Amino acid sequence: MDNNIKIKIDEIVTEISKITDLRQKIDILDYMEQQSSYMLWQLQDEEHIDNDANNV
């Protein structure tokens, strides 16, 4: 993993951990989970397309 990206992710996690409003923290983490799930779905879709193209 790119170290700069890891640092940015760690900074975001640290910032979120400082939030005292539990509801807000849950909302933020839910949003992060949704975004990461969508990105993972996109990558898996691209991987399937690449695999199909290579099998032709």
Coordinates of C-alpha atoms in Angstrom, one line a residue:
M1 CA 0.0 0.0 0.0
D2 CA 1.2 3.5 -0.8
N3 CA 2.5 5.0 2.4
N4 CA 1.1 8.4 1.7
I5 CA -2.4 7.0 1.3
K6 CA -2.0 5.0 4.6
I7 CA -1.0 8.1 6.4
K8 CA -4.0 10.0 5.1
I9 CA -6.3 7.1 6.1
D10 CA -4.7 7.0 9.6
E11 CA -5.2 10.8 9.9
I12 CA -8.9 10.5 9.0
V13 CA -9.3 7.7 11.5
T14 CA -7.6 9.7 14.2
E15 CA -9.8 12.7 13.4
I16 CA -13.0 10.6 13.6
S17 CA -11.9 9.1 16.9
K18 CA -11.8 12.6 18.4
I19 CA -15.5 13.1 17.7
T20 CA -17.5 12.9 20.9
D21 CA -21.0 12.7 19.4
L22 CA -21.6 9.0 19.0
R23 CA -24.4 9.4 16.5
Q24 CA -22.2 11.6 14.3
K25 CA -19.3 9.1 14.6
I26 CA -21.6 6.2 13.6
D27 CA -22.9 8.2 10.6
I28 CA -19.4 9.0 9.4
L29 CA -18.3 5.4 9.8
D30 CA -21.4 4.1 8.0
Y31 CA -20.7 6.5 5.1
M32 CA -17.0 5.4 5.0
E33 CA -18.2 1.8 4.8
Q34 CA -20.6 2.5 2.0
Q35 CA -18.0 4.3 0.0
S36 CA -15.4 1.6 0.5
S37 CA -18.0 -1.1 -0.4
Y38 CA -18.8 0.8 -3.6
M39 CA -15.2 1.1 -4.5
L40 CA -14.6 -2.6 -3.9
W41 CA -17.6 -3.5 -6.0
Q42 CA -16.2 -1.3 -8.8
L43 CA -12.8 -2.9 -8.6
Q44 CA -14.3 -6.4 -8.7
D45 CA -16.4 -5.5 -11.7
E46 CA -13.3 -4.1 -13.5
E47 CA -11.4 -7.3 -12.6
H48 CA -14.2 -9.5 -14.1
I49 CA -14.2 -7.4 -17.3
D50 CA -10.4 -7.8 -17.5
N51 CA -10.6 -11.5 -16.9
D52 CA -13.3 -11.8 -19.6
A53 CA -11.2 -9.8 -22.1
N54 CA -8.3 -12.1 -21.5
N55 CA -10.3 -15.2 -22.0
V56 CA -11.4 -14.2 -25.5

